[in-house]
Structure formats: C-alpha cells, structure tokens
Amino acid sequence: MLDTYHIPVMLEECVAAMAITQGQNIVDACYGGGGHARAFLAKLGHSGKLIAFDQDSDAQKNAINAENFVLIQQNFRYLQKFLRLMQISQVNAVFADLGVSSYQINTPERGFSFRFDAPLDMRMNTAQSVSAADILQKKTVAELADIFYFYGEVPQARKFADFVVVKRQQKPVVSTFDLKMLIDQFFGNAANAKLYAQVFQALRIEVNEELAALEAFLEQSAQVLVPGGRLVVLTYHSLEDRIVKRFMKFSNFSTQPDKDMYGNTNLYFKPINTKPILPQAKEIKQNSRARSAKLRIAQRI
C-alpha cells in the first residue's frame, strides 16, 4: 500500500538531517505511509527503536513488522505523554512530515480534495466528531471569516463568510461540490484551483486544529530531545513554516526570544540551516506534491 499511500518527500535529505546512528531512539511524528520511517529504521539497526505517531487509523495498514518499531494511533500533540507511557524520557531525533498524504487526498470519501464529489469531511482522525461540514454549518460569520482569512488567506473572507451563512440556511453545505459551487457563485470568474485550495486548506486546518497541535508538538520536542538531538520538519504552506521557523530560531512563536530578568535568552535549539532546504527540480517533476515542501533542521542545545 505504501507506493499508493504517499511518496516520501526529500527522502535522502531527511535521512541525512536526522543524523541517525545505530542504537538510538527516534520519533517519526507523522508516519503516514511509512516511507521515511523505513529509511530511518535501516540506519538504526536492530538495537535502536523507532516510535511513530499517526492519528489516522488507515495508517495502521502500513505498520512495519519489526521488533524495534512501534506505531501509536494518536496525534503528535501527545508526543511526550506517550513516550512517558513507554518509559522513554528522551530521544535522539524527532521528525515530522506535515503534509496531507496522497492517500488521504485521493480517497474521495475523506473529503480532502475538491476534485471529487464527496462528503465534506476532512477529519485526519475519523473518530472525532466535528467535520468540515459541521464547521460550515455551525460557525458564526465572524468565526468563518477568521478561519478563511487566517488559515487560507482567502480574499474577501468576511463577505464570503457572510455569503456562506446566508446560503447554508437555504441548503446545508454537506459535500465538497456544494462548497465548490458556493466558491464559484461568490467569486465568479476569479474562482480557480488555487482559490479552492485556499478555502479547503482553511477548513482542514480548523477541523484538525493543525496549528495548535503543531505548536504543542514543537514545545514537547524540546523537552524530549537529548542535547545535540535533531528536530527535522517538512512544511508545506507558509502558516506552518512560519511557526516552525520561529520556534527553531527563538524557542517560541513570536519574533524575539524570551529573556529572563537579567536579559539572558533561553533558547532550546540552534537552526542547522538558516534557509529551508527545497526539493530538487527532478523530484518535483516525479512528485508534484513536493513542490511546496520546505525542510528545516535544528539541533537541541
């Protein structure tokens, strides 16, 4: 199932960034199809351990049959909790590929793609109760406007939110094509694939609380990594990349490091690459989903 589930982005670069040696304990926080994890395991040898996380139950089908591999069906925002349950206090490297898997996008009933007419779902964890359709049906104009503006940078976000609220009273928005039709009606000739993607991204982030989960994961990574350990993250849009960049540089999510009463900074990480590593043209040609990827690496101080 791996080949159809997800092609690992910048595989060689990610393996190199992790700086794995045999016998280490490492984490793959967004397991997906396991493409990156398999390459990590090959470097670990039999004496190390790979602990993987993925909240999507479908990812369990890709679990690696190895004694030194564990796949935990949970959101990576619970990283530290589940490491403690495994009696693991620290690890040598933590990796996260923040992209939506090809499998999720290409499975119509998951509702992630505007290419298919399907239920407007978008839940990474199908056990949770709130779907994208619920968000569109229940949120206020102001709440929807914030979602569209901050998570999707959708133009005329407030007016579009108001339009959605008016239209949902006439007919509930329950499918991906229902939403596409509203986008077409409101934006007219300006509606295109990029605009669809912006609206769908905004809803997906809201449904899965992606940015809050990312911040919790990053803060916990600082607690579980040994000094000299690596934090390696693949991002795919500016919102998450900004969060990762700031945390690696400032150890918080603002634009300046925190200082104590004496003016000393308290930094967790030293960025390895000041600018993100980007995929090669050859890879983008073979895997178009890699085109927006950015790889950032930091070392625990």
PDB file of C-alpha atoms in Angstrom:
ATOM      1  CA  MET A   1       0.000   0.000   0.000  1.00  0.00           C
ATOM      2  CA  LEU A   2       2.986   2.303   0.581  1.00  0.00           C
ATOM      3  CA  ASP A   3       3.501   3.325  -3.049  1.00  0.00           C
ATOM      4  CA  THR A   4      -0.102   4.465  -3.406  1.00  0.00           C
ATOM      5  CA  TYR A   5      -0.377   5.890   0.112  1.00  0.00           C
ATOM      6  CA  HIS A   6       2.321   8.538  -0.072  1.00  0.00           C
ATOM      7  CA  ILE A   7       5.659   9.103  -1.778  1.00  0.00           C
ATOM      8  CA  PRO A   8       8.157  10.338   0.842  1.00  0.00           C
ATOM      9  CA  VAL A   9       9.321  13.874   0.079  1.00  0.00           C
ATOM     10  CA  MET A  10      13.057  14.722   0.109  1.00  0.00           C
ATOM     11  CA  LEU A  11      13.821  11.263   1.479  1.00  0.00           C
ATOM     12  CA  GLU A  12      17.618  11.421   1.207  1.00  0.00           C
ATOM     13  CA  GLU A  13      17.739  14.929   2.653  1.00  0.00           C
ATOM     14  CA  CYS A  14      15.522  13.921   5.600  1.00  0.00           C
ATOM     15  CA  VAL A  15      17.608  10.841   6.398  1.00  0.00           C
ATOM     16  CA  ALA A  16      20.788  12.929   6.348  1.00  0.00           C
ATOM     17  CA  ALA A  17      19.177  15.631   8.504  1.00  0.00           C
ATOM     18  CA  MET A  18      18.263  13.120  11.229  1.00  0.00           C
ATOM     19  CA  ALA A  19      21.965  12.191  11.688  1.00  0.00           C
ATOM     20  CA  ILE A  20      20.941   8.700  12.843  1.00  0.00           C
ATOM     21  CA  THR A  21      23.408   6.267  14.361  1.00  0.00           C
ATOM     22  CA  GLN A  22      22.756   2.688  15.438  1.00  0.00           C
ATOM     23  CA  GLY A  23      21.167   2.149  18.830  1.00  0.00           C
ATOM     24  CA  GLN A  24      19.343   5.485  19.046  1.00  0.00           C
ATOM     25  CA  ASN A  25      15.708   6.110  19.960  1.00  0.00           C
ATOM     26  CA  ILE A  26      13.991   8.306  17.373  1.00  0.00           C
ATOM     27  CA  VAL A  27      10.475   9.549  16.585  1.00  0.00           C
ATOM     28  CA  ASP A  28       8.537   9.839  13.330  1.00  0.00           C
ATOM     29  CA  ALA A  29       5.632  12.037  14.410  1.00  0.00           C
ATOM     30  CA  CYS A  30       3.646  11.855  11.133  1.00  0.00           C
ATOM     31  CA  TYR A  31       4.012   8.246   9.988  1.00  0.00           C
ATOM     32  CA  GLY A  32       1.585   8.114   7.028  1.00  0.00           C
ATOM     33  CA  GLY A  33       2.775   5.528   4.527  1.00  0.00           C
ATOM     34  CA  GLY A  34       5.990   4.882   6.421  1.00  0.00           C
ATOM     35  CA  GLY A  35       8.326   5.846   3.597  1.00  0.00           C
ATOM     36  CA  HIS A  36      10.573   7.999   5.753  1.00  0.00           C
ATOM     37  CA  ALA A  37      10.312   5.593   8.693  1.00  0.00           C
ATOM     38  CA  ARG A  38      11.598   2.624   6.693  1.00  0.00           C
ATOM     39  CA  ALA A  39      14.677   4.590   5.676  1.00  0.00           C
ATOM     40  CA  PHE A  40      15.231   5.667   9.286  1.00  0.00           C
ATOM     41  CA  LEU A  41      14.978   2.074  10.523  1.00  0.00           C
ATOM     42  CA  ALA A  42      17.589   0.965   8.027  1.00  0.00           C
ATOM     43  CA  LYS A  43      20.005   3.428   9.635  1.00  0.00           C
ATOM     44  CA  LEU A  44      19.061   2.489  13.193  1.00  0.00           C
ATOM     45  CA  GLY A  45      19.901  -1.182  13.018  1.00  0.00           C
ATOM     46  CA  HIS A  46      18.341  -3.711  15.399  1.00  0.00           C
ATOM     47  CA  SER A  47      19.490  -2.059  18.607  1.00  0.00           C
ATOM     48  CA  GLY A  48      17.663   1.242  18.158  1.00  0.00           C
ATOM     49  CA  LYS A  49      13.940   1.975  18.378  1.00  0.00           C
ATOM     50  CA  LEU A  50      11.592   3.994  16.157  1.00  0.00           C
ATOM     51  CA  ILE A  51       8.411   5.310  17.758  1.00  0.00           C
ATOM     52  CA  ALA A  52       5.895   6.567  15.192  1.00  0.00           C
ATOM     53  CA  PHE A  53       2.677   8.548  15.573  1.00  0.00           C
ATOM     54  CA  ASP A  54      -0.317   8.884  13.248  1.00  0.00           C
ATOM     55  CA  GLN A  55      -3.871   9.698  14.286  1.00  0.00           C
ATOM     56  CA  ASP A  56      -5.328   8.326  11.034  1.00  0.00           C
ATOM     57  CA  SER A  57      -6.434   4.715  11.559  1.00  0.00           C
ATOM     58  CA  ASP A  58      -5.743   3.963   7.881  1.00  0.00           C
ATOM     59  CA  ALA A  59      -2.014   4.478   8.512  1.00  0.00           C
ATOM     60  CA  GLN A  60      -2.049   1.353  10.674  1.00  0.00           C
ATOM     61  CA  LYS A  61      -2.246  -0.696   7.478  1.00  0.00           C
ATOM     62  CA  ASN A  62       1.294   0.453   6.682  1.00  0.00           C
ATOM     63  CA  ALA A  63       2.800  -0.552  10.034  1.00  0.00           C
ATOM     64  CA  ILE A  64       6.293  -2.034   9.800  1.00  0.00           C
ATOM     65  CA  ASN A  65       6.703  -5.555  11.138  1.00  0.00           C
ATOM     66  CA  ALA A  66       9.797  -5.092  13.273  1.00  0.00           C
ATOM     67  CA  GLU A  67      10.553  -5.593  16.957  1.00  0.00           C
ATOM     68  CA  ASN A  68      12.113  -2.157  17.272  1.00  0.00           C
ATOM     69  CA  PHE A  69       9.146  -0.306  15.716  1.00  0.00           C
ATOM     70  CA  VAL A  70       6.019   0.997  17.454  1.00  0.00           C
ATOM     71  CA  LEU A  71       3.140   2.840  15.740  1.00  0.00           C
ATOM     72  CA  ILE A  72       0.927   4.838  18.108  1.00  0.00           C
ATOM     73  CA  GLN A  73      -2.501   5.855  16.806  1.00  0.00           C
ATOM     74  CA  GLN A  74      -2.512   9.340  18.273  1.00  0.00           C
ATOM     75  CA  ASN A  75      -1.992  12.953  17.277  1.00  0.00           C
ATOM     76  CA  PHE A  76       1.603  14.108  17.672  1.00  0.00           C
ATOM     77  CA  ARG A  77       0.438  16.757  20.121  1.00  0.00           C
ATOM     78  CA  TYR A  78       0.552  13.929  22.703  1.00  0.00           C
ATOM     79  CA  LEU A  79       4.197  13.097  21.956  1.00  0.00           C
ATOM     80  CA  GLN A  80       5.547  13.455  25.487  1.00  0.00           C
ATOM     81  CA  LYS A  81       2.624  11.676  27.145  1.00  0.00           C
ATOM     82  CA  PHE A  82       3.002   8.510  25.092  1.00  0.00           C
ATOM     83  CA  LEU A  83       6.779   8.456  25.333  1.00  0.00           C
ATOM     84  CA  ARG A  84       6.365   8.542  29.103  1.00  0.00           C
ATOM     85  CA  LEU A  85       3.894   5.657  28.940  1.00  0.00           C
ATOM     86  CA  MET A  86       6.600   3.730  27.096  1.00  0.00           C
ATOM     87  CA  GLN A  87       9.066   4.761  29.831  1.00  0.00           C
ATOM     88  CA  ILE A  88      11.136   6.734  27.339  1.00  0.00           C
ATOM     89  CA  SER A  89      12.255  10.076  28.732  1.00  0.00           C
ATOM     90  CA  GLN A  90      14.464  11.276  25.872  1.00  0.00           C
ATOM     91  CA  VAL A  91      15.113  10.540  22.205  1.00  0.00           C
ATOM     92  CA  ASN A  92      17.904  11.368  19.774  1.00  0.00           C
ATOM     93  CA  ALA A  93      15.890  12.733  16.846  1.00  0.00           C
ATOM     94  CA  VAL A  94      12.332  13.821  16.073  1.00  0.00           C
ATOM     95  CA  PHE A  95      10.903  14.032  12.550  1.00  0.00           C
ATOM     96  CA  ALA A  96       7.594  15.388  11.244  1.00  0.00           C
ATOM     97  CA  ASP A  97       6.278  15.495   7.689  1.00  0.00           C
ATOM     98  CA  LEU A  98       3.325  17.879   7.985  1.00  0.00           C
ATOM     99  CA  GLY A  99       1.866  17.157   4.542  1.00  0.00           C
ATOM    100  CA  VAL A 100      -1.511  15.581   3.877  1.00  0.00           C
ATOM    101  CA  SER A 101      -0.825  12.134   2.427  1.00  0.00           C
ATOM    102  CA  SER A 102      -1.571  11.281  -1.194  1.00  0.00           C
ATOM    103  CA  TYR A 103      -3.819   8.517   0.111  1.00  0.00           C
ATOM    104  CA  GLN A 104      -5.951  10.948   2.104  1.00  0.00           C
ATOM    105  CA  ILE A 105      -6.235  13.355  -0.822  1.00  0.00           C
ATOM    106  CA  ASN A 106      -7.010  10.625  -3.353  1.00  0.00           C
ATOM    107  CA  THR A 107      -9.606   8.843  -1.201  1.00  0.00           C
ATOM    108  CA  PRO A 108     -12.834  10.667  -2.149  1.00  0.00           C
ATOM    109  CA  GLU A 109     -14.827   9.789   0.960  1.00  0.00           C
ATOM    110  CA  ARG A 110     -12.238  11.507   3.176  1.00  0.00           C
ATOM    111  CA  GLY A 111     -13.355  14.834   1.689  1.00  0.00           C
ATOM    112  CA  PHE A 112      -9.912  16.460   1.486  1.00  0.00           C
ATOM    113  CA  SER A 113      -9.955  17.126  -2.254  1.00  0.00           C
ATOM    114  CA  PHE A 114     -12.104  19.419  -4.363  1.00  0.00           C
ATOM    115  CA  ARG A 115     -11.540  17.053  -7.314  1.00  0.00           C
ATOM    116  CA  PHE A 116     -14.157  14.583  -6.098  1.00  0.00           C
ATOM    117  CA  ASP A 117     -17.825  14.978  -5.169  1.00  0.00           C
ATOM    118  CA  ALA A 118     -17.798  13.516  -1.673  1.00  0.00           C
ATOM    119  CA  PRO A 119     -18.896  14.210   1.911  1.00  0.00           C
ATOM    120  CA  LEU A 120     -17.242  17.357   3.248  1.00  0.00           C
ATOM    121  CA  ASP A 121     -15.294  15.567   5.972  1.00  0.00           C
ATOM    122  CA  MET A 122     -11.540  16.412   6.230  1.00  0.00           C
ATOM    123  CA  ARG A 123     -11.004  14.685   9.577  1.00  0.00           C
ATOM    124  CA  MET A 124      -7.493  13.275   9.995  1.00  0.00           C
ATOM    125  CA  ASN A 125      -8.817  11.282  12.923  1.00  0.00           C
ATOM    126  CA  THR A 126     -12.095   9.776  11.747  1.00  0.00           C
ATOM    127  CA  ALA A 127     -13.082   9.029  15.345  1.00  0.00           C
ATOM    128  CA  GLN A 128     -13.505  12.720  16.156  1.00  0.00           C
ATOM    129  CA  SER A 129     -16.995  14.157  15.868  1.00  0.00           C
ATOM    130  CA  VAL A 130     -16.588  17.510  14.071  1.00  0.00           C
ATOM    131  CA  SER A 131     -16.232  17.527  10.277  1.00  0.00           C
ATOM    132  CA  ALA A 132     -15.713  20.363   7.791  1.00  0.00           C
ATOM    133  CA  ALA A 133     -19.452  20.281   7.039  1.00  0.00           C
ATOM    134  CA  ASP A 134     -20.164  20.844  10.747  1.00  0.00           C
ATOM    135  CA  ILE A 135     -17.807  23.828  10.781  1.00  0.00           C
ATOM    136  CA  LEU A 136     -19.539  25.437   7.799  1.00  0.00           C
ATOM    137  CA  GLN A 137     -22.975  24.765   9.261  1.00  0.00           C
ATOM    138  CA  LYS A 138     -22.427  25.916  12.841  1.00  0.00           C
ATOM    139  CA  LYS A 139     -19.793  28.663  12.954  1.00  0.00           C
ATOM    140  CA  THR A 140     -20.800  32.333  13.012  1.00  0.00           C
ATOM    141  CA  VAL A 141     -19.935  34.762  10.231  1.00  0.00           C
ATOM    142  CA  ALA A 142     -17.108  36.218  12.324  1.00  0.00           C
ATOM    143  CA  GLU A 143     -15.696  32.762  13.121  1.00  0.00           C
ATOM    144  CA  LEU A 144     -15.841  31.631   9.500  1.00  0.00           C
ATOM    145  CA  ALA A 145     -14.259  34.878   8.349  1.00  0.00           C
ATOM    146  CA  ASP A 146     -11.317  34.320  10.702  1.00  0.00           C
ATOM    147  CA  ILE A 147     -10.927  30.719   9.511  1.00  0.00           C
ATOM    148  CA  PHE A 148     -10.916  31.729   5.835  1.00  0.00           C
ATOM    149  CA  TYR A 149      -8.629  34.721   6.383  1.00  0.00           C
ATOM    150  CA  PHE A 150      -6.057  33.386   8.842  1.00  0.00           C
ATOM    151  CA  TYR A 151      -5.872  29.765   7.699  1.00  0.00           C
ATOM    152  CA  GLY A 152      -6.411  30.158   3.973  1.00  0.00           C
ATOM    153  CA  GLU A 153      -5.668  33.815   3.202  1.00  0.00           C
ATOM    154  CA  VAL A 154      -8.924  33.800   1.240  1.00  0.00           C
ATOM    155  CA  PRO A 155      -9.710  37.173  -0.372  1.00  0.00           C
ATOM    156  CA  GLN A 156     -12.887  38.937   0.789  1.00  0.00           C
ATOM    157  CA  ALA A 157     -13.016  36.484   3.678  1.00  0.00           C
ATOM    158  CA  ARG A 158     -15.676  38.378   5.646  1.00  0.00           C
ATOM    159  CA  LYS A 159     -18.013  38.799   2.668  1.00  0.00           C
ATOM    160  CA  PHE A 160     -17.526  35.172   1.635  1.00  0.00           C
ATOM    161  CA  ALA A 161     -18.293  34.016   5.191  1.00  0.00           C
ATOM    162  CA  ASP A 162     -21.474  36.087   5.186  1.00  0.00           C
ATOM    163  CA  PHE A 163     -22.419  34.558   1.808  1.00  0.00           C
ATOM    164  CA  VAL A 164     -21.877  31.028   3.158  1.00  0.00           C
ATOM    165  CA  VAL A 165     -24.080  31.680   6.202  1.00  0.00           C
ATOM    166  CA  VAL A 166     -26.903  33.001   4.008  1.00  0.00           C
ATOM    167  CA  LYS A 167     -26.659  30.058   1.591  1.00  0.00           C
ATOM    168  CA  ARG A 168     -26.444  27.375   4.303  1.00  0.00           C
ATOM    169  CA  GLN A 169     -29.846  28.498   5.588  1.00  0.00           C
ATOM    170  CA  GLN A 170     -31.273  27.699   2.192  1.00  0.00           C
ATOM    171  CA  LYS A 171     -29.400  24.412   1.755  1.00  0.00           C
ATOM    172  CA  PRO A 172     -26.857  22.768   4.086  1.00  0.00           C
ATOM    173  CA  VAL A 173     -23.311  22.549   2.695  1.00  0.00           C
ATOM    174  CA  VAL A 174     -22.599  18.828   3.064  1.00  0.00           C
ATOM    175  CA  SER A 175     -20.365  17.875   0.122  1.00  0.00           C
ATOM    176  CA  THR A 176     -17.155  19.056  -1.471  1.00  0.00           C
ATOM    177  CA  PHE A 177     -19.023  20.064  -4.600  1.00  0.00           C
ATOM    178  CA  ASP A 178     -21.562  22.002  -2.518  1.00  0.00           C
ATOM    179  CA  LEU A 179     -18.645  24.076  -1.262  1.00  0.00           C
ATOM    180  CA  LYS A 180     -17.122  24.420  -4.724  1.00  0.00           C
ATOM    181  CA  MET A 181     -20.449  25.697  -6.005  1.00  0.00           C
ATOM    182  CA  LEU A 182     -20.547  28.396  -3.312  1.00  0.00           C
ATOM    183  CA  ILE A 183     -16.996  29.443  -4.203  1.00  0.00           C
ATOM    184  CA  ASP A 184     -17.968  29.619  -7.872  1.00  0.00           C
ATOM    185  CA  GLN A 185     -21.122  31.597  -7.131  1.00  0.00           C
ATOM    186  CA  PHE A 186     -19.384  34.138  -4.906  1.00  0.00           C
ATOM    187  CA  PHE A 187     -16.088  34.627  -6.754  1.00  0.00           C
ATOM    188  CA  GLY A 188     -17.366  34.115 -10.315  1.00  0.00           C
ATOM    189  CA  ASN A 189     -14.577  34.209 -12.900  1.00  0.00           C
ATOM    190  CA  ALA A 190     -11.987  34.603 -10.136  1.00  0.00           C
ATOM    191  CA  ALA A 191     -12.719  31.090  -8.856  1.00  0.00           C
ATOM    192  CA  ASN A 192      -9.898  28.695  -9.742  1.00  0.00           C
ATOM    193  CA  ALA A 193      -7.932  25.747  -8.360  1.00  0.00           C
ATOM    194  CA  LYS A 194      -5.776  27.985  -6.156  1.00  0.00           C
ATOM    195  CA  LEU A 195      -8.833  29.567  -4.551  1.00  0.00           C
ATOM    196  CA  TYR A 196     -10.475  26.174  -3.996  1.00  0.00           C
ATOM    197  CA  ALA A 197      -7.249  25.009  -2.343  1.00  0.00           C
ATOM    198  CA  GLN A 198      -7.166  28.057  -0.053  1.00  0.00           C
ATOM    199  CA  VAL A 199     -10.724  27.513   1.179  1.00  0.00           C
ATOM    200  CA  PHE A 200     -10.255  23.758   1.606  1.00  0.00           C
ATOM    201  CA  GLN A 201      -6.947  24.281   3.441  1.00  0.00           C
ATOM    202  CA  ALA A 202      -8.551  26.743   5.831  1.00  0.00           C
ATOM    203  CA  LEU A 203     -11.310  24.307   6.748  1.00  0.00           C
ATOM    204  CA  ARG A 204      -8.910  21.371   7.074  1.00  0.00           C
ATOM    205  CA  ILE A 205      -6.691  23.312   9.476  1.00  0.00           C
ATOM    206  CA  GLU A 206      -9.706  24.278  11.578  1.00  0.00           C
ATOM    207  CA  VAL A 207     -11.203  20.782  11.647  1.00  0.00           C
ATOM    208  CA  ASN A 208      -7.963  19.182  12.779  1.00  0.00           C
ATOM    209  CA  GLU A 209      -6.681  22.050  14.943  1.00  0.00           C
ATOM    210  CA  GLU A 210      -3.454  21.678  12.996  1.00  0.00           C
ATOM    211  CA  LEU A 211      -1.612  24.805  14.090  1.00  0.00           C
ATOM    212  CA  ALA A 212      -2.376  24.358  17.790  1.00  0.00           C
ATOM    213  CA  ALA A 213      -1.286  20.718  17.542  1.00  0.00           C
ATOM    214  CA  LEU A 214       1.915  21.754  15.772  1.00  0.00           C
ATOM    215  CA  GLU A 215       2.805  24.257  18.486  1.00  0.00           C
ATOM    216  CA  ALA A 216       2.192  21.670  21.222  1.00  0.00           C
ATOM    217  CA  PHE A 217       4.334  19.137  19.349  1.00  0.00           C
ATOM    218  CA  LEU A 218       7.230  21.570  18.886  1.00  0.00           C
ATOM    219  CA  GLU A 219       7.244  22.576  22.547  1.00  0.00           C
ATOM    220  CA  GLN A 220       7.276  18.931  23.611  1.00  0.00           C
ATOM    221  CA  SER A 221      10.043  18.080  21.138  1.00  0.00           C
ATOM    222  CA  ALA A 222      12.292  20.442  23.065  1.00  0.00           C
ATOM    223  CA  GLN A 223      11.534  18.504  26.245  1.00  0.00           C
ATOM    224  CA  VAL A 224      12.180  15.015  24.854  1.00  0.00           C
ATOM    225  CA  LEU A 225      15.281  15.608  22.721  1.00  0.00           C
ATOM    226  CA  VAL A 226      18.718  14.956  24.181  1.00  0.00           C
ATOM    227  CA  PRO A 227      21.330  17.748  23.899  1.00  0.00           C
ATOM    228  CA  GLY A 228      22.662  17.523  20.355  1.00  0.00           C
ATOM    229  CA  GLY A 229      19.489  15.787  19.164  1.00  0.00           C
ATOM    230  CA  ARG A 230      17.869  16.767  15.885  1.00  0.00           C
ATOM    231  CA  LEU A 231      14.434  18.236  15.157  1.00  0.00           C
ATOM    232  CA  VAL A 232      13.603  17.793  11.467  1.00  0.00           C
ATOM    233  CA  VAL A 233      10.353  19.169   9.993  1.00  0.00           C
ATOM    234  CA  LEU A 234       8.868  19.227   6.484  1.00  0.00           C
ATOM    235  CA  THR A 235       6.314  22.014   5.982  1.00  0.00           C
ATOM    236  CA  TYR A 236       4.040  22.684   3.010  1.00  0.00           C
ATOM    237  CA  HIS A 237       2.498  26.123   3.485  1.00  0.00           C
ATOM    238  CA  SER A 238       3.559  29.453   4.945  1.00  0.00           C
ATOM    239  CA  LEU A 239       1.459  29.250   8.116  1.00  0.00           C
ATOM    240  CA  GLU A 240       3.086  26.110   9.476  1.00  0.00           C
ATOM    241  CA  ASP A 241       6.522  27.013   8.105  1.00  0.00           C
ATOM    242  CA  ARG A 242       6.440  30.328   9.981  1.00  0.00           C
ATOM    243  CA  ILE A 243       5.628  28.519  13.229  1.00  0.00           C
ATOM    244  CA  VAL A 244       8.457  26.008  12.748  1.00  0.00           C
ATOM    245  CA  LYS A 245      10.964  28.675  11.707  1.00  0.00           C
ATOM    246  CA  ARG A 246      10.223  30.886  14.716  1.00  0.00           C
ATOM    247  CA  PHE A 247      10.341  28.034  17.188  1.00  0.00           C
ATOM    248  CA  MET A 248      13.656  26.748  15.887  1.00  0.00           C
ATOM    249  CA  LYS A 249      15.124  30.254  15.994  1.00  0.00           C
ATOM    250  CA  PHE A 250      13.523  31.802  19.087  1.00  0.00           C
ATOM    251  CA  SER A 251      12.138  28.800  21.054  1.00  0.00           C
ATOM    252  CA  ASN A 252       8.701  30.402  20.985  1.00  0.00           C
ATOM    253  CA  PHE A 253       6.198  31.515  18.356  1.00  0.00           C
ATOM    254  CA  SER A 254       6.943  35.233  18.330  1.00  0.00           C
ATOM    255  CA  THR A 255       9.684  37.164  16.559  1.00  0.00           C
ATOM    256  CA  GLN A 256      12.016  37.539  19.553  1.00  0.00           C
ATOM    257  CA  PRO A 257      13.433  35.078  22.097  1.00  0.00           C
ATOM    258  CA  ASP A 258      12.199  35.150  25.696  1.00  0.00           C
ATOM    259  CA  LYS A 259      14.560  36.750  28.204  1.00  0.00           C
ATOM    260  CA  ASP A 260      14.878  36.367  31.949  1.00  0.00           C
ATOM    261  CA  MET A 261      15.110  39.286  34.397  1.00  0.00           C
ATOM    262  CA  TYR A 262      18.830  39.598  33.667  1.00  0.00           C
ATOM    263  CA  GLY A 263      18.366  39.812  29.911  1.00  0.00           C
ATOM    264  CA  ASN A 264      19.596  36.275  29.204  1.00  0.00           C
ATOM    265  CA  THR A 265      17.897  34.384  26.418  1.00  0.00           C
ATOM    266  CA  ASN A 266      16.601  30.864  26.954  1.00  0.00           C
ATOM    267  CA  LEU A 267      16.982  29.020  23.660  1.00  0.00           C
ATOM    268  CA  TYR A 268      16.282  25.325  23.096  1.00  0.00           C
ATOM    269  CA  PHE A 269      17.566  24.985  19.547  1.00  0.00           C
ATOM    270  CA  LYS A 270      20.209  26.084  17.108  1.00  0.00           C
ATOM    271  CA  PRO A 271      18.992  26.050  13.484  1.00  0.00           C
ATOM    272  CA  ILE A 272      21.202  23.905  11.268  1.00  0.00           C
ATOM    273  CA  ASN A 273      20.030  25.575   8.069  1.00  0.00           C
ATOM    274  CA  THR A 274      19.265  29.307   8.141  1.00  0.00           C
ATOM    275  CA  LYS A 275      17.249  28.898   4.957  1.00  0.00           C
ATOM    276  CA  PRO A 276      14.951  25.930   4.287  1.00  0.00           C
ATOM    277  CA  ILE A 277      16.120  23.095   2.064  1.00  0.00           C
ATOM    278  CA  LEU A 278      13.940  22.858  -1.048  1.00  0.00           C
ATOM    279  CA  PRO A 279      13.253  19.850  -3.290  1.00  0.00           C
ATOM    280  CA  GLN A 280      15.236  19.426  -6.474  1.00  0.00           C
ATOM    281  CA  ALA A 281      13.542  20.030  -9.842  1.00  0.00           C
ATOM    282  CA  LYS A 282      13.883  16.325 -10.645  1.00  0.00           C
ATOM    283  CA  GLU A 283      11.894  15.342  -7.554  1.00  0.00           C
ATOM    284  CA  ILE A 284       9.177  17.910  -8.232  1.00  0.00           C
ATOM    285  CA  LYS A 285       8.826  16.500 -11.741  1.00  0.00           C
ATOM    286  CA  GLN A 286       8.383  12.981 -10.337  1.00  0.00           C
ATOM    287  CA  ASN A 287       6.204  14.018  -7.401  1.00  0.00           C
ATOM    288  CA  SER A 288       4.289  17.273  -7.846  1.00  0.00           C
ATOM    289  CA  ARG A 289       3.233  17.268  -4.176  1.00  0.00           C
ATOM    290  CA  ALA A 290       6.846  18.027  -3.254  1.00  0.00           C
ATOM    291  CA  ARG A 291       6.837  21.426  -4.962  1.00  0.00           C
ATOM    292  CA  SER A 292       5.775  23.417  -1.885  1.00  0.00           C
ATOM    293  CA  ALA A 293       7.857  21.464   0.635  1.00  0.00           C
ATOM    294  CA  LYS A 294      10.419  23.150   2.886  1.00  0.00           C
ATOM    295  CA  LEU A 295      12.788  21.215   5.120  1.00  0.00           C
ATOM    296  CA  ARG A 296      14.006  22.817   8.339  1.00  0.00           C
ATOM    297  CA  ILE A 297      16.534  21.300  10.756  1.00  0.00           C
ATOM    298  CA  ALA A 298      17.547  22.327  14.261  1.00  0.00           C
ATOM    299  CA  GLN A 299      19.799  20.871  16.935  1.00  0.00           C
ATOM    300  CA  ARG A 300      18.890  20.745  20.612  1.00  0.00           C
ATOM    301  CA  ILE A 301      21.247  22.910  22.635  1.00  0.00           C
TER     302      ILE A 301
END
